[in-house]
C-alpha cells in the first residue's frame, strides 16, 4: 500500500528502506541500559509533486529538545560560510532599510552572530533549548519554540514583519512544511525575501550520499519540488545557487510572486536538474542499487583491514554516521572509537552500535592506522587540520562518492 505524500496527499512510491534504526543523534551514556527508541527508516518519491520524503517521520519532540547533540559552530569552515551568507543577504536585499531578520533553526547563533555584528535587528527561532541558550549567551535574541504559523503571527505582532527570513538546513526538518510556509507568508513584509539552504537532492543522488537520509531529514528537496511547495503559497523562486557545503547544497531565494526579477540562474539550474531525472522513480531505483553496492564495498573493505589486524577509528560522530554504521552493521570490531570535537558527544556511545566517542586529543595521542571519515562533508577542513596524521602515514577511508582509501 502506498503512503500519502506529506506535502500534497498523493501517493508516495517507496524506493529505499534501511529497516529499523536508532535516532541519528541519540547518543547513549555508558551504563544506560534503557532500550533505545527505534523507527523504520524508508524514503520514497511522490508521484504528483515529486517530493522525496521519509515514509514514517518521527515526532519532532523526540529529535529537537534540551539535549540536541548538534552545535553548528563546531566547523570553522561553516562559520566562514555563514559569515559570507549573512553578508550576501545584507548587501543584496537589506541595504538602505532598518531591517528585521528572522532565522529559523538558528541553533547556536552561527549565522545571526554576523547580523548582530553588523548592527542589524534579528531574532532566532530555535526549539532545541541547549543550543538556543548557547546563542543567547552570545547575545543573540532567540525564541525557544518550533516555528509555525501561530508563532509567526505572534512575532509579527510583537516585533513587526521581517524583511528577510532565513532557514539553513532546517526546512527539510519541518514535517508540516505548508504550516511553515504559511507562517513565512504571515511574517514577511510584502517586499521581503526568504533565503533557505538545504542539502540538494541532485548531489545526494549523484554522489550516492545515502547517509544524508535519517530521521531529522524529512524532505530531500529538488528545485522543482521546493518551488512547487512555495508556489502554493504564492511565492516565486527568484534566485538559486549551488553551495559546496554539507556535501552539496542549494541556496534558494523566494519572494512574493511578481515582486522581483527572476534571475537567469533559476532557469539554468532547472535545466541542469531536468537532465538529472529527479522526478523519475527509475533514477531512485538505480540509486538504491548503488547504495546497496556501496554498503557491500564498505563492509568488505573494513573486513579485509580488520582481518589483516589493521586498527581503524572513525572521524566525526555525525548524524549521517548513524545511518552508515547501523545500515552496514559496523561494530567496535570494525571501528575502535570515533573522534569528535563536540563535548556533549564525548564519553558517550553512538546510537545503536554503541561505538565510543572520544575527544580529538585521544585520536591525536593514539596514532591509529586508518580513519574512516564520517565527516566527509568537512573533508577539506579535516584534512588540513589533521595533516600530521596523514604525513605520519595515517590513511583516510571514505565512502562518498565511492568507497576507497584517499
Ligand atoms: O542537517 C543537519 C546538519 C546541518 O547538521 C542536522 N540534521 C544535523 C547535523 O548533521 P551532521 O551531524 O551530519 O553534521 P556535520 O556538520 O557533518 O557533523 C560534524 C560532526 O563532526 C560534529 O559532531 C563535529 C565533528 N567534527 C569534528 O570532530 N572535527 C567536525 C569537524 C569539522 C572537525 O574538524
Ligand atoms: N541552521 C543551523 C542548524 C541546522 S540543524 C545550521 O545550518 O547549521 C537543524 C536545526 O533546526 C536544529 O537546531 C533544530 O533544533 C532546528 N529546528 C527543527 N525544527 C524546527 C522548527 N520547526 N522551527 C525552527 N527550528 C527548527
PDB file of C-alpha atoms in Angstrom, residues 64-169:
ATOM      1  CA  UNK A  64      14.748  18.560  18.945  1.00  0.00           C
ATOM      2  CA  UNK A  65      14.861  19.153  22.673  1.00  0.00           C
ATOM      3  CA  UNK A  66      17.028  20.366  25.540  1.00  0.00           C
ATOM      4  CA  UNK A  67      19.833  17.904  24.709  1.00  0.00           C
ATOM      5  CA  UNK A  68      20.178  18.309  20.940  1.00  0.00           C
ATOM      6  CA  UNK A  69      23.633  16.976  20.061  1.00  0.00           C
ATOM      7  CA  UNK A  70      24.495  19.180  17.053  1.00  0.00           C
ATOM      8  CA  UNK A  71      26.168  22.531  17.619  1.00  0.00           C
ATOM      9  CA  UNK A  72      26.610  24.295  14.277  1.00  0.00           C
ATOM     10  CA  UNK A  73      29.738  26.181  15.313  1.00  0.00           C
ATOM     11  CA  UNK A  74      31.896  23.027  15.514  1.00  0.00           C
ATOM     12  CA  UNK A  75      33.176  23.659  11.987  1.00  0.00           C
ATOM     13  CA  UNK A  76      35.316  26.720  11.246  1.00  0.00           C
ATOM     14  CA  UNK A  77      34.573  26.455   7.501  1.00  0.00           C
ATOM     15  CA  UNK A  78      30.829  26.500   8.268  1.00  0.00           C
ATOM     16  CA  UNK A  79      31.384  29.601  10.409  1.00  0.00           C
ATOM     17  CA  UNK A  80      33.063  31.249   7.393  1.00  0.00           C
ATOM     18  CA  UNK A  81      30.243  30.074   5.148  1.00  0.00           C
ATOM     19  CA  UNK A  82      27.594  31.668   7.367  1.00  0.00           C
ATOM     20  CA  UNK A  83      29.600  34.903   7.659  1.00  0.00           C
ATOM     21  CA  UNK A  84      29.504  35.161   3.854  1.00  0.00           C
ATOM     22  CA  UNK A  85      25.835  34.076   3.762  1.00  0.00           C
ATOM     23  CA  UNK A  86      24.894  36.898   6.176  1.00  0.00           C
ATOM     24  CA  UNK A  87      26.974  39.449   4.236  1.00  0.00           C
ATOM     25  CA  UNK A  88      25.349  38.408   0.922  1.00  0.00           C
ATOM     26  CA  UNK A  89      21.814  38.712   2.311  1.00  0.00           C
ATOM     27  CA  UNK A  90      22.620  42.066   3.923  1.00  0.00           C
ATOM     28  CA  UNK A  91      24.163  43.662   0.828  1.00  0.00           C
ATOM     29  CA  UNK A  92      21.790  42.122  -1.729  1.00  0.00           C
ATOM     30  CA  UNK A  93      18.453  42.602  -0.008  1.00  0.00           C
ATOM     31  CA  UNK A  94      18.647  44.804   3.068  1.00  0.00           C
ATOM     32  CA  UNK A  95      20.657  47.900   2.200  1.00  0.00           C
ATOM     33  CA  UNK A  96      19.009  51.231   2.970  1.00  0.00           C
ATOM     34  CA  UNK A  97      16.478  49.788   5.377  1.00  0.00           C
ATOM     35  CA  UNK A  98      16.279  49.330   9.110  1.00  0.00           C
ATOM     36  CA  UNK A  99      15.501  45.693   8.689  1.00  0.00           C
ATOM     37  CA  UNK A 100      14.425  42.778  10.830  1.00  0.00           C
ATOM     38  CA  UNK A 101      15.981  39.384  10.031  1.00  0.00           C
ATOM     39  CA  UNK A 102      14.368  36.226  11.411  1.00  0.00           C
ATOM     40  CA  UNK A 103      16.205  32.922  11.225  1.00  0.00           C
ATOM     41  CA  UNK A 104      14.534  29.537  11.692  1.00  0.00           C
ATOM     42  CA  UNK A 105      16.680  26.797  13.226  1.00  0.00           C
ATOM     43  CA  UNK A 106      19.262  29.369  14.320  1.00  0.00           C
ATOM     44  CA  UNK A 107      20.998  26.768  16.524  1.00  0.00           C
ATOM     45  CA  UNK A 108      23.947  28.269  18.458  1.00  0.00           C
ATOM     46  CA  UNK A 109      23.823  31.532  16.522  1.00  0.00           C
ATOM     47  CA  UNK A 110      26.380  30.683  13.842  1.00  0.00           C
ATOM     48  CA  UNK A 111      24.630  32.921  11.261  1.00  0.00           C
ATOM     49  CA  UNK A 112      22.819  35.547  13.347  1.00  0.00           C
ATOM     50  CA  UNK A 113      26.067  36.449  15.104  1.00  0.00           C
ATOM     51  CA  UNK A 114      27.057  38.249  11.915  1.00  0.00           C
ATOM     52  CA  UNK A 115      23.835  40.286  11.797  1.00  0.00           C
ATOM     53  CA  UNK A 116      24.398  41.274  15.426  1.00  0.00           C
ATOM     54  CA  UNK A 117      27.962  42.303  14.475  1.00  0.00           C
ATOM     55  CA  UNK A 118      26.541  44.349  11.582  1.00  0.00           C
ATOM     56  CA  UNK A 119      24.056  46.095  13.897  1.00  0.00           C
ATOM     57  CA  UNK A 120      21.045  44.512  12.143  1.00  0.00           C
ATOM     58  CA  UNK A 121      17.990  43.723  14.297  1.00  0.00           C
ATOM     59  CA  UNK A 122      17.498  39.957  14.310  1.00  0.00           C
ATOM     60  CA  UNK A 123      15.648  37.130  16.006  1.00  0.00           C
ATOM     61  CA  UNK A 124      16.371  33.405  16.083  1.00  0.00           C
ATOM     62  CA  UNK A 125      13.728  30.682  16.359  1.00  0.00           C
ATOM     63  CA  UNK A 126      15.288  27.566  17.832  1.00  0.00           C
ATOM     64  CA  UNK A 127      13.312  24.805  19.594  1.00  0.00           C
ATOM     65  CA  UNK A 128      16.339  22.914  20.991  1.00  0.00           C
ATOM     66  CA  UNK A 129      16.868  24.601  24.350  1.00  0.00           C
ATOM     67  CA  UNK A 130      20.559  23.822  24.840  1.00  0.00           C
ATOM     68  CA  UNK A 131      21.705  25.270  21.507  1.00  0.00           C
ATOM     69  CA  UNK A 132      19.237  28.173  21.867  1.00  0.00           C
ATOM     70  CA  UNK A 133      20.888  29.000  25.228  1.00  0.00           C
ATOM     71  CA  UNK A 134      24.319  28.945  23.608  1.00  0.00           C
ATOM     72  CA  UNK A 135      23.042  31.584  21.149  1.00  0.00           C
ATOM     73  CA  UNK A 136      21.541  33.717  23.933  1.00  0.00           C
ATOM     74  CA  UNK A 137      24.878  33.629  25.766  1.00  0.00           C
ATOM     75  CA  UNK A 138      26.412  35.117  22.599  1.00  0.00           C
ATOM     76  CA  UNK A 139      23.884  37.968  22.826  1.00  0.00           C
ATOM     77  CA  UNK A 140      21.563  36.728  20.073  1.00  0.00           C
ATOM     78  CA  UNK A 141      17.836  37.243  20.729  1.00  0.00           C
ATOM     79  CA  UNK A 142      16.320  33.767  20.433  1.00  0.00           C
ATOM     80  CA  UNK A 143      12.832  32.323  20.930  1.00  0.00           C
ATOM     81  CA  UNK A 144      12.969  28.698  22.024  1.00  0.00           C
ATOM     82  CA  UNK A 145       9.961  27.342  20.063  1.00  0.00           C
ATOM     83  CA  UNK A 146       9.159  25.397  16.914  1.00  0.00           C
ATOM     84  CA  UNK A 147       8.371  27.797  14.074  1.00  0.00           C
ATOM     85  CA  UNK A 148       4.793  27.592  12.811  1.00  0.00           C
ATOM     86  CA  UNK A 149       2.031  29.951  11.707  1.00  0.00           C
ATOM     87  CA  UNK A 150       0.884  30.770  15.259  1.00  0.00           C
ATOM     88  CA  UNK A 151       4.378  31.779  16.304  1.00  0.00           C
ATOM     89  CA  UNK A 152       4.859  33.724  13.049  1.00  0.00           C
ATOM     90  CA  UNK A 153       1.781  35.855  13.784  1.00  0.00           C
ATOM     91  CA  UNK A 154       2.934  36.454  17.366  1.00  0.00           C
ATOM     92  CA  UNK A 155       6.348  37.620  16.171  1.00  0.00           C
ATOM     93  CA  UNK A 156       4.806  39.900  13.532  1.00  0.00           C
ATOM     94  CA  UNK A 157       2.542  41.462  16.188  1.00  0.00           C
ATOM     95  CA  UNK A 158       5.345  41.913  18.710  1.00  0.00           C
ATOM     96  CA  UNK A 159       8.403  42.739  16.584  1.00  0.00           C
ATOM     97  CA  UNK A 160       6.904  43.787  13.241  1.00  0.00           C
ATOM     98  CA  UNK A 161       7.279  41.929   9.979  1.00  0.00           C
ATOM     99  CA  UNK A 162      10.589  40.507   8.799  1.00  0.00           C
ATOM    100  CA  UNK A 163      12.431  41.833   5.747  1.00  0.00           C
ATOM    101  CA  UNK A 164      14.307  38.568   5.414  1.00  0.00           C
ATOM    102  CA  UNK A 165      13.532  35.105   6.737  1.00  0.00           C
ATOM    103  CA  UNK A 166      16.496  32.746   6.688  1.00  0.00           C
ATOM    104  CA  UNK A 167      16.451  28.975   7.092  1.00  0.00           C
ATOM    105  CA  UNK A 168      19.665  26.978   6.664  1.00  0.00           C
ATOM    106  CA  UNK A 169      19.351  23.208   6.917  1.00  0.00           C
TER     107      UNK A 169
END
